[in-house]
PDB file of C-alpha atoms in Angstrom:
ATOM      1  CA  MET A   1       0.000   0.000   0.000  1.00 62.00           C
ATOM      2  CA  LYS A   2       1.148   3.432  -0.823  1.00 69.00           C
ATOM      3  CA  ALA A   3       1.817   6.049   1.807  1.00 65.00           C
ATOM      4  CA  PRO A   4      -0.457   9.058   1.625  1.00 66.00           C
ATOM      5  CA  VAL A   5       1.176  11.898  -0.256  1.00 64.00           C
ATOM      6  CA  SER A   6       1.007  15.156   1.609  1.00 67.00           C
ATOM      7  CA  GLU A   7      -0.140  18.012  -0.489  1.00 69.00           C
ATOM      8  CA  SER A   8       1.982  21.142  -0.383  1.00 74.00           C
ATOM      9  CA  GLY A   9       1.123  24.540  -1.827  1.00 76.00           C
ATOM     10  CA  PHE A  10      -1.266  27.374  -1.204  1.00 78.00           C
ATOM     11  CA  SER A  11      -4.930  27.059  -0.616  1.00 87.00           C
ATOM     12  CA  LEU A  12      -7.379  29.265  -2.460  1.00 90.00           C
ATOM     13  CA  VAL A  13      -8.004  31.323   0.710  1.00 91.00           C
ATOM     14  CA  GLU A  14      -4.278  31.928   1.226  1.00 90.00           C
ATOM     15  CA  THR A  15      -3.853  33.018  -2.386  1.00 92.00           C
ATOM     16  CA  ILE A  16      -6.764  35.480  -2.197  1.00 94.00           C
ATOM     17  CA  LEU A  17      -5.496  36.949   1.103  1.00 94.00           C
ATOM     18  CA  THR A  18      -2.024  37.397  -0.386  1.00 94.00           C
ATOM     19  CA  ILE A  19      -3.436  39.196  -3.443  1.00 95.00           C
ATOM     20  CA  VAL A  20      -5.555  41.501  -1.243  1.00 96.00           C
ATOM     21  CA  ILE A  21      -2.621  42.376   1.050  1.00 96.00           C
ATOM     22  CA  ILE A  22      -0.281  43.077  -1.884  1.00 95.00           C
ATOM     23  CA  SER A  23      -2.978  45.182  -3.602  1.00 96.00           C
ATOM     24  CA  ILE A  24      -3.542  47.322  -0.512  1.00 95.00           C
ATOM     25  CA  SER A  25       0.215  47.788  -0.081  1.00 95.00           C
ATOM     26  CA  LEU A  26       0.622  48.834  -3.711  1.00 94.00           C
ATOM     27  CA  VAL A  27      -2.229  51.342  -3.471  1.00 94.00           C
ATOM     28  CA  VAL A  28      -0.639  52.951  -0.398  1.00 93.00           C
ATOM     29  CA  LEU A  29       2.830  53.042  -1.990  1.00 91.00           C
ATOM     30  CA  VAL A  30       1.630  54.436  -5.320  1.00 91.00           C
ATOM     31  CA  SER A  31      -0.479  57.151  -3.671  1.00 89.00           C
ATOM     32  CA  ALA A  32       2.457  58.181  -1.457  1.00 86.00           C
ATOM     33  CA  TRP A  33       4.765  58.225  -4.457  1.00 86.00           C
ATOM     34  CA  GLY A  34       2.244  60.276  -6.457  1.00 82.00           C
ATOM     35  CA  GLN A  35       1.956  62.819  -3.648  1.00 80.00           C
ATOM     36  CA  SER A  36       5.727  63.220  -3.405  1.00 78.00           C
ATOM     37  CA  ALA A  37       6.082  63.403  -7.196  1.00 77.00           C
ATOM     38  CA  ARG A  38       3.390  66.090  -7.344  1.00 75.00           C
ATOM     39  CA  HIS A  39       5.327  68.281  -4.906  1.00 73.00           C
ATOM     40  CA  SER A  40       8.848  67.370  -5.989  1.00 75.00           C
ATOM     41  CA  ALA A  41       9.293  70.669  -7.848  1.00 74.00           C
ATOM     42  CA  ASP A  42       8.244  72.838  -4.878  1.00 79.00           C
ATOM     43  CA  PRO A  43      11.819  73.484  -3.682  1.00 82.00           C
ATOM     44  CA  PHE A  44      12.708  74.528  -7.229  1.00 85.00           C
ATOM     45  CA  TRP A  45       9.812  77.030  -7.395  1.00 85.00           C
ATOM     46  CA  HIS A  46      10.657  78.403  -3.943  1.00 87.00           C
ATOM     47  CA  ALA A  47      14.345  78.802  -4.808  1.00 90.00           C
ATOM     48  CA  LYS A  48      13.503  80.652  -8.028  1.00 91.00           C
ATOM     49  CA  ALA A  49      11.039  82.887  -6.160  1.00 91.00           C
ATOM     50  CA  ALA A  50      13.686  83.651  -3.523  1.00 93.00           C
ATOM     51  CA  HIS A  51      16.210  84.510  -6.231  1.00 93.00           C
ATOM     52  CA  LEU A  52      13.741  86.793  -7.997  1.00 93.00           C
ATOM     53  CA  GLY A  53      12.701  88.484  -4.741  1.00 94.00           C
ATOM     54  CA  GLN A  54      16.351  89.047  -3.828  1.00 94.00           C
ATOM     55  CA  ALA A  55      17.031  90.568  -7.257  1.00 92.00           C
ATOM     56  CA  TYR A  56      14.198  93.079  -6.795  1.00 93.00           C
ATOM     57  CA  ILE A  57      15.305  93.934  -3.254  1.00 95.00           C
ATOM     58  CA  GLU A  58      18.889  94.514  -4.375  1.00 94.00           C
ATOM     59  CA  GLU A  59      17.698  96.727  -7.218  1.00 92.00           C
ATOM     60  CA  ILE A  60      15.450  98.786  -4.934  1.00 93.00           C
ATOM     61  CA  LEU A  61      18.082  99.212  -2.219  1.00 93.00           C
ATOM     62  CA  THR A  62      20.527 100.732  -4.716  1.00 90.00           C
ATOM     63  CA  LYS A  63      18.187 103.724  -5.076  1.00 89.00           C
ATOM     64  CA  ARG A  64      18.225 106.743  -2.800  1.00 86.00           C
ATOM     65  CA  PHE A  65      15.819 106.969   0.127  1.00 84.00           C
ATOM     66  CA  ASP A  66      13.617 109.770  -1.202  1.00 82.00           C
ATOM     67  CA  GLU A  67      13.172 111.993  -4.242  1.00 79.00           C
ATOM     68  CA  ASN A  68      14.449 114.921  -2.160  1.00 75.00           C
ATOM     69  CA  THR A  69      17.510 113.067  -0.838  1.00 75.00           C
ATOM     70  CA  PRO A  70      20.614 114.381  -2.588  1.00 69.00           C
ATOM     71  CA  VAL A  71      22.879 111.974  -4.467  1.00 70.00           C
ATOM     72  CA  GLY A  72      25.219 110.464  -1.897  1.00 67.00           C
ATOM     73  CA  GLY A  73      22.538 110.658   0.799  1.00 63.00           C
ATOM     74  CA  GLN A  74      23.979 113.558   2.793  1.00 66.00           C
ATOM     75  CA  PRO A  75      22.367 115.516   4.229  1.00 65.00           C
ATOM     76  CA  ALA A  76      19.420 113.194   4.700  1.00 69.00           C
ATOM     77  CA  CYS A  77      16.023 114.712   4.026  1.00 70.00           C
ATOM     78  CA  THR A  78      14.017 115.615   7.104  1.00 65.00           C
ATOM     79  CA  SER A  79      10.422 114.640   7.798  1.00 64.00           C
ATOM     80  CA  ALA A  80       9.422 118.047   6.466  1.00 62.00           C
ATOM     81  CA  SER A  81      11.549 117.880   3.302  1.00 62.00           C
ATOM     82  CA  CYS A  82      10.849 114.241   2.364  1.00 68.00           C
ATOM     83  CA  SER A  83       8.193 113.590  -0.280  1.00 68.00           C
ATOM     84  CA  ALA A  84       4.688 113.614   1.100  1.00 65.00           C
ATOM     85  CA  THR A  85       3.477 110.826  -1.173  1.00 70.00           C
ATOM     86  CA  LEU A  86       4.803 107.398  -2.011  1.00 75.00           C
ATOM     87  CA  GLY A  87       4.924 106.180  -5.584  1.00 71.00           C
ATOM     88  CA  VAL A  88       6.042 107.390  -8.957  1.00 74.00           C
ATOM     89  CA  ASP A  89       7.261 110.996  -8.935  1.00 66.00           C
ATOM     90  CA  LYS A  90       6.590 113.711 -11.494  1.00 63.00           C
ATOM     91  CA  LEU A  91       9.649 114.932 -13.350  1.00 60.00           C
ATOM     92  CA  SER A  92      10.380 118.624 -13.799  1.00 58.00           C
ATOM     93  CA  ASP A  93       8.617 118.614 -17.177  1.00 55.00           C
ATOM     94  CA  GLY A  94       5.433 117.222 -15.574  1.00 56.00           C
ATOM     95  CA  VAL A  95       5.923 113.721 -16.969  1.00 57.00           C
ATOM     96  CA  THR A  96       6.066 110.836 -14.519  1.00 57.00           C
ATOM     97  CA  ASP A  97       9.010 108.452 -14.304  1.00 57.00           C
ATOM     98  CA  GLU A  98       6.724 105.444 -14.780  1.00 69.00           C
ATOM     99  CA  THR A  99       9.247 102.989 -16.177  1.00 74.00           C
ATOM    100  CA  ARG A 100      11.668 101.130 -13.952  1.00 78.00           C
ATOM    101  CA  ASP A 101      14.693 102.416 -15.799  1.00 77.00           C
ATOM    102  CA  LEU A 102      13.709 105.929 -14.632  1.00 81.00           C
ATOM    103  CA  PHE A 103      13.027 104.996 -10.982  1.00 85.00           C
ATOM    104  CA  ASP A 104      15.492 106.954  -8.860  1.00 83.00           C
ATOM    105  CA  ASP A 105      14.269 106.461  -5.299  1.00 86.00           C
ATOM    106  CA  VAL A 106      12.856 103.642  -3.178  1.00 89.00           C
ATOM    107  CA  ASP A 107       9.205 104.675  -3.175  1.00 87.00           C
ATOM    108  CA  ASP A 108       9.020 104.886  -6.987  1.00 89.00           C
ATOM    109  CA  TYR A 109       8.589 101.111  -6.789  1.00 91.00           C
ATOM    110  CA  HIS A 110       5.401 101.462  -4.711  1.00 91.00           C
ATOM    111  CA  GLY A 111       2.561  99.799  -6.616  1.00 90.00           C
ATOM    112  CA  LEU A 112       4.834  98.022  -9.100  1.00 91.00           C
ATOM    113  CA  ASN A 113       3.132  94.853 -10.340  1.00 90.00           C
ATOM    114  CA  GLU A 114       4.767  92.871 -13.120  1.00 87.00           C
ATOM    115  CA  THR A 115       3.964  89.672 -14.997  1.00 82.00           C
ATOM    116  CA  PRO A 116       6.228  88.466 -16.548  1.00 71.00           C
ATOM    117  CA  SER A 117       9.018  89.920 -14.504  1.00 70.00           C
ATOM    118  CA  GLU A 118      11.456  92.281 -16.117  1.00 74.00           C
ATOM    119  CA  ASN A 119      14.904  93.302 -15.035  1.00 79.00           C
ATOM    120  CA  ALA A 120      15.810  96.918 -14.245  1.00 76.00           C
ATOM    121  CA  LEU A 121      16.394  97.666 -17.930  1.00 78.00           C
ATOM    122  CA  GLY A 122      12.960  96.400 -18.950  1.00 76.00           C
ATOM    123  CA  VAL A 123      14.275  93.183 -20.490  1.00 81.00           C
ATOM    124  CA  ILE A 124      11.853  90.299 -19.916  1.00 81.00           C
ATOM    125  CA  ARG A 125      13.299  87.379 -17.988  1.00 83.00           C
ATOM    126  CA  PRO A 126      11.953  84.290 -19.818  1.00 87.00           C
ATOM    127  CA  GLU A 127      13.026  81.994 -16.987  1.00 88.00           C
ATOM    128  CA  TYR A 128      10.439  83.737 -14.780  1.00 88.00           C
ATOM    129  CA  ASP A 129       7.534  83.507 -17.200  1.00 86.00           C
ATOM    130  CA  ARG A 130       4.171  83.467 -15.357  1.00 87.00           C
ATOM    131  CA  TYR A 131       5.733  84.663 -12.103  1.00 90.00           C
ATOM    132  CA  GLN A 132       4.140  87.731 -10.581  1.00 92.00           C
ATOM    133  CA  VAL A 133       6.035  90.355  -8.609  1.00 93.00           C
ATOM    134  CA  ALA A 134       4.317  93.072  -6.580  1.00 95.00           C
ATOM    135  CA  VAL A 135       6.071  95.794  -4.581  1.00 95.00           C
ATOM    136  CA  ASN A 136       4.555  97.839  -1.771  1.00 95.00           C
ATOM    137  CA  VAL A 137       6.461 100.625   0.002  1.00 93.00           C
ATOM    138  CA  SER A 138       5.263 102.284   3.204  1.00 91.00           C
ATOM    139  CA  TYR A 139       6.664 104.505   5.930  1.00 88.00           C
ATOM    140  CA  ALA A 140       7.690 102.323   8.873  1.00 88.00           C
ATOM    141  CA  GLY A 141       9.560 104.538  11.305  1.00 81.00           C
ATOM    142  CA  VAL A 142       6.898 104.259  14.000  1.00 82.00           C
ATOM    143  CA  GLU A 143       6.915 100.442  14.008  1.00 84.00           C
ATOM    144  CA  LEU A 144      10.679 100.578  14.636  1.00 83.00           C
ATOM    145  CA  GLY A 145      10.518 103.311  17.283  1.00 83.00           C
ATOM    146  CA  ARG A 146      11.802 106.056  14.959  1.00 82.00           C
ATOM    147  CA  PRO A 147      10.156 109.193  13.551  1.00 78.00           C
ATOM    148  CA  ALA A 148       7.524 108.218  10.977  1.00 77.00           C
ATOM    149  CA  LYS A 149       9.245 109.265   7.744  1.00 81.00           C
ATOM    150  CA  THR A 150      12.776 108.107   8.588  1.00 83.00           C
ATOM    151  CA  VAL A 151      12.323 104.450   7.598  1.00 87.00           C
ATOM    152  CA  LYS A 152      10.548 102.816   4.657  1.00 90.00           C
ATOM    153  CA  ARG A 153       9.315  99.243   4.665  1.00 94.00           C
ATOM    154  CA  ILE A 154       9.608  97.520   1.299  1.00 95.00           C
ATOM    155  CA  ASN A 155       7.427  94.447   0.710  1.00 97.00           C
ATOM    156  CA  VAL A 156       8.274  92.374  -2.360  1.00 97.00           C
ATOM    157  CA  THR A 157       5.720  89.636  -3.012  1.00 97.00           C
ATOM    158  CA  VAL A 158       6.697  86.945  -5.513  1.00 95.00           C
ATOM    159  CA  THR A 159       4.048  84.497  -6.698  1.00 93.00           C
ATOM    160  CA  PRO A 160       5.303  81.482  -8.675  1.00 90.00           C
ATOM    161  CA  PRO A 161       2.858  79.890 -11.134  1.00 87.00           C
ATOM    162  CA  GLY A 162       0.432  77.665  -9.270  1.00 81.00           C
ATOM    163  CA  GLU A 163       2.107  78.235  -5.906  1.00 81.00           C
ATOM    164  CA  SER A 164       1.416  80.436  -2.901  1.00 87.00           C
ATOM    165  CA  ALA A 165       2.930  83.904  -2.680  1.00 92.00           C
ATOM    166  CA  GLN A 166       6.220  84.498  -0.889  1.00 94.00           C
ATOM    167  CA  LEU A 167       6.751  87.780   0.934  1.00 96.00           C
ATOM    168  CA  PHE A 168      10.176  89.393   1.295  1.00 96.00           C
ATOM    169  CA  VAL A 169      10.470  92.405   3.616  1.00 96.00           C
ATOM    170  CA  VAL A 170      13.332  94.852   3.980  1.00 96.00           C
ATOM    171  CA  TYR A 171      13.664  98.234   5.681  1.00 94.00           C
ATOM    172  CA  ARG A 172      15.478 101.227   4.185  1.00 90.00           C
ATOM    173  CA  GLY A 173      16.596 103.962   6.538  1.00 85.00           C
ATOM    174  CA  ASN A 174      17.038 107.649   5.790  1.00 79.00           C
ATOM    175  CA  TYR A 175      20.757 108.090   6.320  1.00 72.00           C
TER     176      TYR A 175
END
């Protein structure tokens, strides 16, 4: 008489359980991978926005404090002699210096809103296509414990395409 042969292998229940467990694991892994792939470019967008914001800040800080501040900055304008309004100034012929290449003081940038971004010479930067840059300038002496018109706060807001805005803030003193 023959000895009973033991059957080895997987039962139908074990096979189905294995397929279900592997399927659930794959769904979790693929969804996690998709989420990370979707946001993998975020550091790139943020780095480009930081570079663009820094470029605008550097450009603005090279300008004099106020329209009435002499070249070289000395003597600094007083609260009475500083411009009363922020924004683009009127030239002596009554025309405004509305283009960035004519901006000569910090508050000329107030209200600047560009898409696509341009450099100081008005040349479009194709690498920043669809970025938006907005500049807001305000007097900030009081918030720093100084006389009101002795400090200007410069807000540069850079918005990359499809991303949230990044705010860069710098103060410019009247010295």
